[in-house]
PDB file of C-alpha atoms in Angstrom:
ATOM      1  CA  MET A   1     119.339 146.604 154.609  1.00 41.00           C
ATOM      2  CA  PRO A   2     117.178 148.573 157.079  1.00 39.00           C
ATOM      3  CA  THR A   3     115.498 146.718 159.730  1.00 36.00           C
ATOM      4  CA  ASP A   4     113.308 147.407 162.996  1.00 36.00           C
ATOM      5  CA  LEU A   5     115.495 147.032 166.155  1.00 32.00           C
ATOM      6  CA  ARG A   6     112.488 146.855 168.171  1.00 32.00           C
ATOM      7  CA  ALA A   7     109.868 144.032 167.510  1.00 33.00           C
ATOM      8  CA  ALA A   8     106.613 143.367 168.921  1.00 31.00           C
ATOM      9  CA  PRO A   9     104.444 140.212 168.214  1.00 31.00           C
ATOM     10  CA  LEU A  10     102.343 140.417 164.849  1.00 30.00           C
ATOM     11  CA  VAL A  11      98.916 141.407 164.924  1.00 28.00           C
ATOM     12  CA  LEU A  12      97.228 142.416 161.767  1.00 27.00           C
ATOM     13  CA  ALA A  13      93.696 142.881 160.964  1.00 27.00           C
ATOM     14  CA  GLY A  14      92.256 140.851 158.160  1.00 28.00           C
ATOM     15  CA  VAL A  15      95.300 138.673 158.006  1.00 27.00           C
ATOM     16  CA  LEU A  16      95.095 135.873 156.049  1.00 27.00           C
ATOM     17  CA  LEU A  17      96.361 132.842 157.997  1.00 26.00           C
ATOM     18  CA  LEU A  18      97.913 129.696 156.401  1.00 29.00           C
ATOM     19  CA  ALA A  19      98.855 126.656 158.280  1.00 28.00           C
ATOM     20  CA  ALA A  20     101.803 125.545 155.926  1.00 31.00           C
ATOM     21  CA  CYS A  21     105.187 126.954 155.420  1.00 33.00           C
ATOM     22  CA  GLY A  22     104.590 126.768 151.719  1.00 36.00           C
ATOM     23  CA  THR A  23     103.612 128.820 148.354  1.00 39.00           C
ATOM     24  CA  GLN A  24     100.679 131.504 148.622  1.00 41.00           C
ATOM     25  CA  SER A  25      99.683 133.913 145.634  1.00 44.00           C
ATOM     26  CA  ALA A  26      99.409 137.394 146.598  1.00 50.00           C
ATOM     27  CA  GLY A  27      97.791 138.066 143.345  1.00 45.00           C
ATOM     28  CA  GLU A  28      98.072 141.407 141.250  1.00 44.00           C
ATOM     29  CA  GLY A  29      95.903 143.321 143.531  1.00 43.00           C
ATOM     30  CA  ALA A  30      98.216 142.866 146.667  1.00 50.00           C
ATOM     31  CA  GLY A  31      98.356 146.213 148.451  1.00 44.00           C
ATOM     32  CA  SER A  32      96.045 147.801 146.516  1.00 40.00           C
ATOM     33  CA  SER A  33      95.093 150.269 149.512  1.00 42.00           C
ATOM     34  CA  GLY A  34      98.581 151.564 149.588  1.00 44.00           C
ATOM     35  CA  GLY A  35      99.765 149.689 152.531  1.00 46.00           C
ATOM     36  CA  PRO A  36     101.459 146.353 153.043  1.00 43.00           C
ATOM     37  CA  VAL A  37      99.245 143.272 152.977  1.00 40.00           C
ATOM     38  CA  ALA A  38      99.776 139.975 154.900  1.00 38.00           C
ATOM     39  CA  VAL A  39     100.225 137.384 152.371  1.00 36.00           C
ATOM     40  CA  ALA A  40     101.187 134.159 154.462  1.00 35.00           C
ATOM     41  CA  THR A  41     101.834 133.440 158.000  1.00 35.00           C
ATOM     42  CA  VAL A  42     102.930 130.544 159.812  1.00 37.00           C
ATOM     43  CA  CYS A  43     101.246 131.090 163.469  1.00 37.00           C
ATOM     44  CA  PRO A  44     101.808 129.376 166.892  1.00 38.00           C
ATOM     45  CA  SER A  45      98.856 127.110 167.260  1.00 37.00           C
ATOM     46  CA  ASP A  46      98.263 127.792 170.970  1.00 35.00           C
ATOM     47  CA  HIS A  47      97.928 131.385 170.551  1.00 32.00           C
ATOM     48  CA  PRO A  48      94.406 132.167 170.404  1.00 30.00           C
ATOM     49  CA  GLN A  49      94.471 135.240 167.580  1.00 29.00           C
ATOM     50  CA  TYR A  50      95.772 132.761 165.151  1.00 27.00           C
ATOM     51  CA  GLY A  51      93.700 129.823 165.588  1.00 27.00           C
ATOM     52  CA  ASP A  52      94.365 126.014 165.599  1.00 29.00           C
ATOM     53  CA  LEU A  53      96.753 124.563 163.186  1.00 26.00           C
ATOM     54  CA  SER A  54      96.763 121.022 164.532  1.00 28.00           C
ATOM     55  CA  THR A  55      95.038 119.346 161.480  1.00 27.00           C
ATOM     56  CA  GLU A  56      97.051 120.815 158.856  1.00 28.00           C
ATOM     57  CA  GLN A  57     100.725 121.843 160.297  1.00 30.00           C
ATOM     58  CA  PRO A  58     103.261 119.755 158.537  1.00 31.00           C
ATOM     59  CA  SER A  59     105.081 117.107 160.516  1.00 29.00           C
ATOM     60  CA  GLU A  60     108.511 118.422 159.726  1.00 33.00           C
ATOM     61  CA  GLN A  61     107.473 122.041 160.570  1.00 39.00           C
ATOM     62  CA  PRO A  62     107.688 122.926 164.419  1.00 42.00           C
ATOM     63  CA  ARG A  63     104.709 124.046 166.162  1.00 42.00           C
ATOM     64  CA  PRO A  64     105.377 127.173 168.383  1.00 55.00           C
ATOM     65  CA  SER A  65     103.336 127.755 171.632  1.00 54.00           C
ATOM     66  CA  GLY A  66     102.540 130.066 174.144  1.00 63.00           C
ATOM     67  CA  THR A  67     103.322 133.840 174.149  1.00 74.00           C
ATOM     68  CA  PRO A  68     106.443 134.974 172.073  1.00 81.00           C
ATOM     69  CA  THR A  69     109.349 136.737 173.371  1.00 84.00           C
ATOM     70  CA  PRO A  70     110.536 139.249 171.059  1.00 90.00           C
ATOM     71  CA  LEU A  71     114.393 139.165 170.282  1.00 87.00           C
ATOM     72  CA  PRO A  72     116.437 142.187 168.846  1.00 87.00           C
ATOM     73  CA  VAL A  73     116.599 142.406 165.076  1.00 82.00           C
ATOM     74  CA  PRO A  74     120.111 143.428 164.512  1.00 65.00           C
ATOM     75  CA  SER A  75     121.225 145.371 161.180  1.00 67.00           C
ATOM     76  CA  TYR A  76     122.962 143.326 158.662  1.00 58.00           C
ATOM     77  CA  ASP A  77     125.408 144.981 155.956  1.00 58.00           C
ATOM     78  CA  ASP A  78     125.966 142.256 154.046  1.00 54.00           C
ATOM     79  CA  ALA A  79     122.421 140.884 153.465  1.00 52.00           C
ATOM     80  CA  PRO A  80     121.044 140.725 150.102  1.00 56.00           C
ATOM     81  CA  ASP A  81     119.270 144.148 148.812  1.00 62.00           C
ATOM     82  CA  ASP A  82     116.470 142.261 146.758  1.00 82.00           C
ATOM     83  CA  GLY A  83     113.389 143.885 148.351  1.00 91.00           C
ATOM     84  CA  VAL A  84     113.202 141.564 151.410  1.00 93.00           C
ATOM     85  CA  LYS A  85     113.480 142.783 154.999  1.00 92.00           C
ATOM     86  CA  ILE A  86     113.374 141.030 158.363  1.00 93.00           C
ATOM     87  CA  THR A  87     111.062 143.035 160.540  1.00 92.00           C
ATOM     88  CA  GLY A  88     110.773 140.786 163.630  1.00 92.00           C
ATOM     89  CA  LEU A  89     112.405 137.840 165.490  1.00 93.00           C
ATOM     90  CA  TYR A  90     110.551 135.723 168.182  1.00 90.00           C
ATOM     91  CA  ALA A  91     111.368 132.779 170.621  1.00 86.00           C
ATOM     92  CA  TRP A  92     108.045 130.486 171.428  1.00 81.00           C
ATOM     93  CA  GLY A  93     108.115 128.130 174.406  1.00 66.00           C
ATOM     94  CA  ALA A  94     111.487 128.234 176.484  1.00 49.00           C
ATOM     95  CA  GLY A  95     112.212 131.681 178.121  1.00 41.00           C
ATOM     96  CA  SER A  96     108.211 132.781 177.562  1.00 39.00           C
ATOM     97  CA  GLY A  97     106.942 130.593 180.324  1.00 38.00           C
ATOM     98  CA  CYS A  98     105.087 128.168 178.266  1.00 38.00           C
ATOM     99  CA  GLY A  99     107.250 125.129 177.774  1.00 43.00           C
ATOM    100  CA  THR A 100     111.136 123.945 177.479  1.00 45.00           C
ATOM    101  CA  ASP A 101     110.735 123.017 174.018  1.00 50.00           C
ATOM    102  CA  PRO A 102     111.649 126.411 172.147  1.00 58.00           C
ATOM    103  CA  SER A 103     111.042 127.260 168.501  1.00 80.00           C
ATOM    104  CA  PHE A 104     111.462 130.400 166.621  1.00 87.00           C
ATOM    105  CA  SER A 105     109.871 132.633 164.002  1.00 90.00           C
ATOM    106  CA  ALA A 106     110.961 135.833 161.882  1.00 92.00           C
ATOM    107  CA  ASP A 107     108.518 138.187 160.258  1.00 92.00           C
ATOM    108  CA  PHE A 108     109.392 139.627 156.929  1.00 92.00           C
ATOM    109  CA  GLU A 109     108.402 141.767 154.129  1.00 93.00           C
ATOM    110  CA  ILE A 110     108.811 141.506 150.277  1.00 95.00           C
ATOM    111  CA  THR A 111     108.604 144.787 148.126  1.00 95.00           C
ATOM    112  CA  ASN A 112     108.537 144.128 144.346  1.00 96.00           C
ATOM    113  CA  ASP A 113     110.073 147.226 143.124  1.00 93.00           C
ATOM    114  CA  GLY A 114     109.796 145.822 139.468  1.00 92.00           C
ATOM    115  CA  THR A 115     107.407 146.699 136.582  1.00 94.00           C
ATOM    116  CA  ALA A 116     105.792 142.911 136.616  1.00 96.00           C
ATOM    117  CA  ALA A 117     104.345 140.448 139.002  1.00 97.00           C
ATOM    118  CA  ALA A 118     106.931 138.051 140.361  1.00 97.00           C
ATOM    119  CA  THR A 119     107.415 134.842 142.372  1.00 96.00           C
ATOM    120  CA  TYR A 120     109.897 135.220 145.336  1.00 96.00           C
ATOM    121  CA  THR A 121     111.779 132.292 146.789  1.00 95.00           C
ATOM    122  CA  VAL A 122     114.095 133.085 149.784  1.00 95.00           C
ATOM    123  CA  THR A 123     116.424 131.520 152.093  1.00 95.00           C
ATOM    124  CA  PHE A 124     116.459 132.623 155.542  1.00 94.00           C
ATOM    125  CA  GLY A 125     119.427 132.193 158.272  1.00 93.00           C
ATOM    126  CA  PHE A 126     118.736 131.270 161.660  1.00 92.00           C
ATOM    127  CA  ARG A 127     121.902 131.399 163.433  1.00 90.00           C
ATOM    128  CA  SER A 128     123.320 131.040 166.847  1.00 87.00           C
ATOM    129  CA  GLY A 129     125.193 133.509 169.288  1.00 84.00           C
ATOM    130  CA  SER A 130     128.466 132.022 167.862  1.00 86.00           C
ATOM    131  CA  GLY A 131     127.238 132.057 164.245  1.00 86.00           C
ATOM    132  CA  THR A 132     126.417 128.482 163.721  1.00 88.00           C
ATOM    133  CA  ALA A 133     123.835 127.655 161.569  1.00 89.00           C
ATOM    134  CA  VAL A 134     120.391 126.244 163.112  1.00 89.00           C
ATOM    135  CA  ASP A 135     118.335 126.531 160.128  1.00 90.00           C
ATOM    136  CA  ASP A 136     118.070 127.731 156.702  1.00 93.00           C
ATOM    137  CA  PRO A 137     114.352 127.317 155.879  1.00 92.00           C
ATOM    138  CA  GLU A 138     112.953 128.138 152.349  1.00 92.00           C
ATOM    139  CA  ARG A 139     109.690 130.221 151.604  1.00 92.00           C
ATOM    140  CA  THR A 140     108.017 130.890 148.199  1.00 92.00           C
ATOM    141  CA  ILE A 141     105.459 133.583 147.959  1.00 93.00           C
ATOM    142  CA  ALA A 142     104.164 133.710 144.339  1.00 91.00           C
ATOM    143  CA  ALA A 143     102.399 136.525 142.084  1.00 94.00           C
ATOM    144  CA  VAL A 144     103.685 139.494 144.316  1.00 95.00           C
ATOM    145  CA  GLY A 145     102.332 142.441 142.340  1.00 96.00           C
ATOM    146  CA  ALA A 146     104.409 145.273 141.052  1.00 96.00           C
ATOM    147  CA  GLY A 147     105.104 147.911 143.332  1.00 95.00           C
ATOM    148  CA  LYS A 148     103.502 146.151 146.087  1.00 95.00           C
ATOM    149  CA  THR A 149     104.747 144.695 149.461  1.00 95.00           C
ATOM    150  CA  VAL A 150     103.653 141.543 151.170  1.00 94.00           C
ATOM    151  CA  LYS A 151     104.188 140.325 154.749  1.00 92.00           C
ATOM    152  CA  GLY A 152     104.982 136.669 155.801  1.00 90.00           C
ATOM    153  CA  THR A 153     106.375 134.674 158.743  1.00 90.00           C
ATOM    154  CA  VAL A 154     109.034 132.104 158.651  1.00 90.00           C
ATOM    155  CA  VAL A 155     109.436 129.247 161.465  1.00 88.00           C
ATOM    156  CA  ALA A 156     112.959 127.380 162.194  1.00 85.00           C
ATOM    157  CA  ARG A 157     112.342 123.898 161.824  1.00 68.00           C
ATOM    158  CA  GLY A 158     112.958 121.597 164.782  1.00 51.00           C
ATOM    159  CA  SER A 159     113.916 121.984 168.327  1.00 47.00           C
ATOM    160  CA  THR A 160     117.004 124.035 169.182  1.00 43.00           C
ATOM    161  CA  GLY A 161     117.627 123.261 172.588  1.00 46.00           C
ATOM    162  CA  THR A 162     117.214 126.593 174.434  1.00 46.00           C
ATOM    163  CA  SER A 163     115.939 130.039 173.685  1.00 44.00           C
ATOM    164  CA  ALA A 164     119.615 131.251 173.183  1.00 53.00           C
ATOM    165  CA  ASP A 165     120.185 128.856 170.424  1.00 78.00           C
ATOM    166  CA  VAL A 166     118.831 131.411 168.025  1.00 87.00           C
ATOM    167  CA  SER A 167     120.030 135.033 168.272  1.00 88.00           C
ATOM    168  CA  SER A 168     119.858 136.355 164.787  1.00 90.00           C
ATOM    169  CA  VAL A 169     118.387 135.865 161.450  1.00 92.00           C
ATOM    170  CA  THR A 170     119.251 136.770 157.937  1.00 90.00           C
ATOM    171  CA  VAL A 171     118.439 136.869 154.584  1.00 92.00           C
ATOM    172  CA  VAL A 172     120.646 134.418 152.861  1.00 92.00           C
ATOM    173  CA  LYS A 173     119.347 134.472 149.117  1.00 94.00           C
ATOM    174  CA  VAL A 174     116.685 135.827 147.325  1.00 95.00           C
ATOM    175  CA  ARG A 175     115.464 134.656 143.894  1.00 96.00           C
ATOM    176  CA  SER A 176     112.576 136.038 141.785  1.00 97.00           C
ATOM    177  CA  VAL A 177     111.120 135.175 138.456  1.00 97.00           C
ATOM    178  CA  PRO A 178     108.457 136.843 136.434  1.00 97.00           C
ATOM    179  CA  VAL A 179     105.020 135.489 137.084  1.00 96.00           C
ATOM    180  CA  ASP A 180     104.248 134.978 133.339  1.00 95.00           C
ATOM    181  CA  GLU A 181     107.800 132.924 132.968  1.00 97.00           C
ATOM    182  CA  ALA A 182     107.278 130.956 136.191  1.00 96.00           C
ATOM    183  CA  PRO A 183     108.079 127.138 136.013  1.00 96.00           C
ATOM    184  CA  SER A 184     105.283 124.815 136.894  1.00 93.00           C
ATOM    185  CA  GLN A 185     105.413 121.100 137.743  1.00 93.00           C
ATOM    186  CA  SER A 186     101.699 120.843 138.636  1.00 92.00           C
ATOM    187  CA  GLY A 187      98.705 122.893 138.632  1.00 91.00           C
ATOM    188  CA  PRO A 188      96.707 124.685 135.933  1.00 94.00           C
ATOM    189  CA  CYS A 189      98.007 124.049 132.412  1.00 97.00           C
ATOM    190  CA  PRO A 190      99.527 127.216 131.018  1.00 95.00           C
ATOM    191  CA  GLU A 191      98.249 128.936 127.975  1.00 94.00           C
ATOM    192  CA  SER A 192     101.117 127.453 125.917  1.00 95.00           C
ATOM    193  CA  GLY A 193      99.694 123.816 126.685  1.00 97.00           C
ATOM    194  CA  VAL A 194     103.037 122.814 128.105  1.00 98.00           C
ATOM    195  CA  ARG A 195     104.715 122.740 131.534  1.00 97.00           C
ATOM    196  CA  VAL A 196     108.616 123.422 131.528  1.00 98.00           C
ATOM    197  CA  TYR A 197     110.641 123.060 134.929  1.00 97.00           C
ATOM    198  CA  ALA A 198     114.073 122.103 136.068  1.00 97.00           C
ATOM    199  CA  ASP A 199     114.887 119.363 138.649  1.00 95.00           C
ATOM    200  CA  ARG A 200     117.489 119.620 141.347  1.00 91.00           C
ATOM    201  CA  GLY A 201     120.365 118.070 139.330  1.00 90.00           C
ATOM    202  CA  ASP A 202     123.449 116.214 140.343  1.00 86.00           C
ATOM    203  CA  ALA A 203     127.113 117.581 140.974  1.00 81.00           C
ATOM    204  CA  ALA A 204     130.137 115.389 141.420  1.00 77.00           C
ATOM    205  CA  MET A 205     133.887 116.445 141.123  1.00 76.00           C
ATOM    206  CA  GLY A 206     133.287 120.070 139.574  1.00 83.00           C
ATOM    207  CA  LEU A 207     130.572 118.488 136.906  1.00 91.00           C
ATOM    208  CA  ARG A 208     126.931 119.847 137.130  1.00 94.00           C
ATOM    209  CA  VAL A 209     124.011 118.414 135.418  1.00 94.00           C
ATOM    210  CA  VAL A 210     120.578 119.661 135.803  1.00 96.00           C
ATOM    211  CA  GLY A 211     117.455 118.348 133.918  1.00 96.00           C
ATOM    212  CA  LEU A 212     115.098 120.047 132.149  1.00 97.00           C
ATOM    213  CA  HIS A 213     111.443 118.653 131.587  1.00 97.00           C
ATOM    214  CA  LEU A 214     108.878 119.322 129.286  1.00 98.00           C
ATOM    215  CA  VAL A 215     105.170 118.132 129.812  1.00 98.00           C
ATOM    216  CA  ASN A 216     102.279 118.458 127.422  1.00 98.00           C
ATOM    217  CA  CYS A 217      99.344 119.171 129.567  1.00 97.00           C
ATOM    218  CA  GLY A 218      97.442 120.189 126.862  1.00 97.00           C
ATOM    219  CA  SER A 219      94.976 118.647 124.622  1.00 97.00           C
ATOM    220  CA  ARG A 220      96.648 118.665 121.275  1.00 97.00           C
ATOM    221  CA  PRO A 221     100.062 117.104 120.178  1.00 98.00           C
ATOM    222  CA  TYR A 222     103.326 119.333 120.858  1.00 98.00           C
ATOM    223  CA  GLU A 223     106.311 119.026 118.396  1.00 98.00           C
ATOM    224  CA  VAL A 224     110.054 120.101 119.305  1.00 97.00           C
ATOM    225  CA  ASN A 225     112.984 119.237 117.264  1.00 94.00           C
ATOM    226  CA  GLY A 226     116.251 119.427 118.689  1.00 94.00           C
ATOM    227  CA  TYR A 227     117.772 121.582 121.297  1.00 96.00           C
ATOM    228  CA  PRO A 228     115.842 124.138 123.539  1.00 97.00           C
ATOM    229  CA  GLU A 229     116.695 127.508 123.360  1.00 98.00           C
ATOM    230  CA  VAL A 230     118.387 128.636 126.436  1.00 98.00           C
ATOM    231  CA  GLU A 231     119.644 132.172 127.734  1.00 98.00           C
ATOM    232  CA  VAL A 232     121.867 132.619 130.828  1.00 98.00           C
ATOM    233  CA  LEU A 233     120.832 135.447 133.068  1.00 98.00           C
ATOM    234  CA  ASP A 234     122.372 136.965 135.820  1.00 97.00           C
ATOM    235  CA  GLU A 235     120.916 138.057 139.371  1.00 95.00           C
ATOM    236  CA  ASP A 236     119.599 141.316 137.968  1.00 94.00           C
ATOM    237  CA  HIS A 237     117.989 138.774 135.075  1.00 96.00           C
ATOM    238  CA  GLU A 238     120.267 140.537 132.498  1.00 97.00           C
ATOM    239  CA  THR A 239     121.889 138.408 129.870  1.00 97.00           C
ATOM    240  CA  VAL A 240     125.401 136.841 130.454  1.00 97.00           C
ATOM    241  CA  ASP A 241     127.007 137.298 127.097  1.00 93.00           C
ATOM    242  CA  GLU A 242     130.069 135.774 128.078  1.00 93.00           C
ATOM    243  CA  VAL A 243     128.889 132.420 128.314  1.00 96.00           C
ATOM    244  CA  LYS A 244     129.071 130.133 125.326  1.00 96.00           C
ATOM    245  CA  ILE A 245     126.085 127.734 124.566  1.00 97.00           C
ATOM    246  CA  LEU A 246     126.970 124.524 123.454  1.00 95.00           C
ATOM    247  CA  GLN A 247     124.556 122.213 121.371  1.00 93.00           C
ATOM    248  CA  GLY A 248     125.442 118.904 123.015  1.00 91.00           C
ATOM    249  CA  THR A 249     127.285 117.893 126.411  1.00 89.00           C
ATOM    250  CA  ASP A 250     129.955 115.781 124.712  1.00 87.00           C
ATOM    251  CA  GLN A 251     132.133 118.762 125.101  1.00 86.00           C
ATOM    252  CA  ILE A 252     131.821 119.288 128.921  1.00 90.00           C
ATOM    253  CA  GLY A 253     133.274 115.878 129.459  1.00 77.00           C
ATOM    254  CA  GLY A 254     132.739 113.277 132.132  1.00 65.00           C
ATOM    255  CA  GLY A 255     131.266 110.552 129.926  1.00 64.00           C
ATOM    256  CA  LEU A 256     128.067 112.492 129.333  1.00 68.00           C
ATOM    257  CA  GLY A 257     127.937 111.738 125.768  1.00 67.00           C
ATOM    258  CA  GLY A 258     124.844 113.836 124.591  1.00 70.00           C
ATOM    259  CA  THR A 259     121.727 112.958 122.430  1.00 76.00           C
ATOM    260  CA  ALA A 260     121.469 113.408 118.724  1.00 85.00           C
ATOM    261  CA  PRO A 261     118.781 115.855 117.990  1.00 91.00           C
ATOM    262  CA  GLN A 262     115.390 114.441 116.466  1.00 93.00           C
ATOM    263  CA  PRO A 263     111.967 115.620 115.724  1.00 95.00           C
ATOM    264  CA  LEU A 264     109.746 114.586 118.629  1.00 96.00           C
ATOM    265  CA  VAL A 265     105.902 114.802 118.744  1.00 97.00           C
ATOM    266  CA  LEU A 266     104.650 114.861 122.430  1.00 98.00           C
ATOM    267  CA  GLN A 267     100.988 113.698 122.763  1.00 97.00           C
ATOM    268  CA  PRO A 268      98.839 114.843 125.673  1.00 97.00           C
ATOM    269  CA  GLY A 269     100.360 113.557 128.873  1.00 96.00           C
ATOM    270  CA  GLU A 270     103.722 112.697 127.179  1.00 97.00           C
ATOM    271  CA  THR A 271     107.100 114.313 128.632  1.00 97.00           C
ATOM    272  CA  ALA A 272     110.424 114.944 127.171  1.00 97.00           C
ATOM    273  CA  GLN A 273     113.608 115.952 128.891  1.00 95.00           C
ATOM    274  CA  ALA A 274     116.810 117.755 127.998  1.00 96.00           C
ATOM    275  CA  GLY A 275     119.974 118.588 130.248  1.00 93.00           C
ATOM    276  CA  LEU A 276     122.038 121.428 131.155  1.00 96.00           C
ATOM    277  CA  ALA A 277     125.826 120.576 131.969  1.00 95.00           C
ATOM    278  CA  TRP A 278     128.758 122.507 133.195  1.00 96.00           C
ATOM    279  CA  ARG A 279     131.871 122.627 135.340  1.00 94.00           C
ATOM    280  CA  ASN A 280     132.974 124.970 137.850  1.00 93.00           C
ATOM    281  CA  THR A 281     136.640 124.586 137.194  1.00 91.00           C
ATOM    282  CA  THR A 282     138.371 127.930 138.280  1.00 90.00           C
ATOM    283  CA  GLU A 283     141.541 128.786 136.662  1.00 88.00           C
ATOM    284  CA  PHE A 284     142.722 132.187 135.423  1.00 87.00           C
ATOM    285  CA  GLY A 285     139.902 134.978 135.107  1.00 88.00           C
ATOM    286  CA  ASP A 286     136.944 135.958 136.870  1.00 91.00           C
ATOM    287  CA  PRO A 287     134.477 133.103 137.772  1.00 93.00           C
ATOM    288  CA  VAL A 288     131.009 133.350 136.437  1.00 95.00           C
ATOM    289  CA  ASN A 289     127.811 132.731 138.523  1.00 96.00           C
ATOM    290  CA  ALA A 290     124.399 133.120 136.969  1.00 97.00           C
ATOM    291  CA  PRO A 291     121.319 131.629 138.916  1.00 97.00           C
ATOM    292  CA  TYR A 292     118.855 131.800 135.919  1.00 98.00           C
ATOM    293  CA  VAL A 293     118.153 130.339 132.403  1.00 98.00           C
ATOM    294  CA  ARG A 294     115.629 131.350 130.151  1.00 98.00           C
ATOM    295  CA  VAL A 295     114.166 128.499 128.591  1.00 98.00           C
ATOM    296  CA  ARG A 296     112.075 128.115 125.254  1.00 98.00           C
ATOM    297  CA  PRO A 297     111.250 124.511 124.235  1.00 98.00           C
ATOM    298  CA  ARG A 298     111.390 125.622 120.599  1.00 97.00           C
ATOM    299  CA  PRO A 299     111.925 128.607 118.521  1.00 96.00           C
ATOM    300  CA  GLY A 300     109.099 131.448 119.150  1.00 96.00           C
ATOM    301  CA  ALA A 301     107.632 129.429 122.356  1.00 97.00           C
ATOM    302  CA  ALA A 302     106.933 131.407 125.368  1.00 97.00           C
ATOM    303  CA  PRO A 303     109.863 131.430 127.727  1.00 98.00           C
ATOM    304  CA  VAL A 304     110.151 129.960 130.992  1.00 98.00           C
ATOM    305  CA  MET A 305     112.834 131.164 133.705  1.00 98.00           C
ATOM    306  CA  VAL A 306     114.055 128.180 135.735  1.00 98.00           C
ATOM    307  CA  THR A 307     116.915 128.712 138.750  1.00 97.00           C
ATOM    308  CA  PRO A 308     119.625 126.001 138.043  1.00 97.00           C
ATOM    309  CA  GLU A 309     122.368 128.244 139.887  1.00 96.00           C
ATOM    310  CA  LEU A 310     124.903 128.040 137.447  1.00 97.00           C
ATOM    311  CA  ASP A 311     128.472 128.101 139.071  1.00 95.00           C
ATOM    312  CA  LEU A 312     130.554 128.152 135.626  1.00 96.00           C
ATOM    313  CA  GLY A 313     133.878 129.051 137.277  1.00 94.00           C
ATOM    314  CA  THR A 314     136.248 130.023 134.514  1.00 95.00           C
ATOM    315  CA  THR A 315     135.014 127.618 131.767  1.00 93.00           C
ATOM    316  CA  GLY A 316     132.597 129.936 130.480  1.00 93.00           C
ATOM    317  CA  ARG A 317     130.723 126.838 128.879  1.00 96.00           C
ATOM    318  CA  LEU A 318     127.271 125.570 129.264  1.00 97.00           C
ATOM    319  CA  GLY A 319     126.355 122.309 127.528  1.00 95.00           C
ATOM    320  CA  VAL A 320     122.640 121.818 126.333  1.00 96.00           C
ATOM    321  CA  ASP A 321     121.274 118.293 125.477  1.00 94.00           C
ATOM    322  CA  ALA A 322     118.541 117.522 122.855  1.00 96.00           C
ATOM    323  CA  TRP A 323     114.956 116.863 123.839  1.00 97.00           C
ATOM    324  CA  THR A 324     114.399 113.240 123.996  1.00 95.00           C
ATOM    325  CA  LYS A 325     111.015 111.388 125.042  1.00 95.00           C
ATOM    326  CA  GLU A 326     110.580 110.283 128.748  1.00 90.00           C
ATOM    327  CA  THR A 327     109.381 106.701 128.907  1.00 78.00           C
ATOM    328  CA  VAL A 328     107.266 107.758 131.914  1.00 61.00           C
ATOM    329  CA  SER A 329     104.026 109.872 131.046  1.00 48.00           C
ATOM    330  CA  ALA A 330     102.651 112.883 133.054  1.00 48.00           C
ATOM    331  CA  GLY A 331      99.590 110.975 133.874  1.00 44.00           C
TER     332      GLY A 331
END
């Protein structure tokens, strides 16, 4: 991944300044003038060009102060080549003559080389000189237009002691989903009238279980009958044909049992859940790792792409539970 070896403080005209390290939409028109546009940046609260973030800065997010000290940005041969590039690394506070409690930030660019707008979730790795992990913050940038480049800044959380504690930053993981297939747990109701998303799941003794959730956020009843349709996808969003999809999770083991399929009618505000279950046992053969699963709540429904990070080992099987109504409504 190419990187700039000499960084300067970020100074951009017309920058959209945000106070939180969260999700911000770039929109379909991002970069329409031909050059990169700044979509989201978390900036030092005491630096006058960025404004005051004191009222909105999350408590778990450090608030760098003073004038930044640019640090070298090394080249990483093993960094993911998924359109994300580190363009600057900065120390704030200690080492800059502005305090003894340093924080660190990194500037980055995301280029969408695809043919459709996509939402990116990127994990960054701030590392010490010895290679020890200091922080692995995650940033989500929504709706990066096809062929567009957007810019942002990520901040290492918490104090790290001295400016020497962080000497490098790299891209640990990049995940992207098409905007029209993005899962949603809140916000405006999709045109389909339902929201679909996956929870963080549970893992124990090689057994993995991730919940799928279906919310009727529309104004009409929504009917499902049996199992959601799922498709396992690799990092390039291509179908992984060697994985066998099982109806039910009882064959996966671990006392999961499973739920018998039955017709359900979800009234507005009601929710249903299903489950994905697998084992990461590795024996003979090549292990299968597939980050994405495309989910359709019922045949013919609009697809939603979730990211359960399937580590199937060499088992080659994914169990899918039937939809069951949840007792707590969406509200």
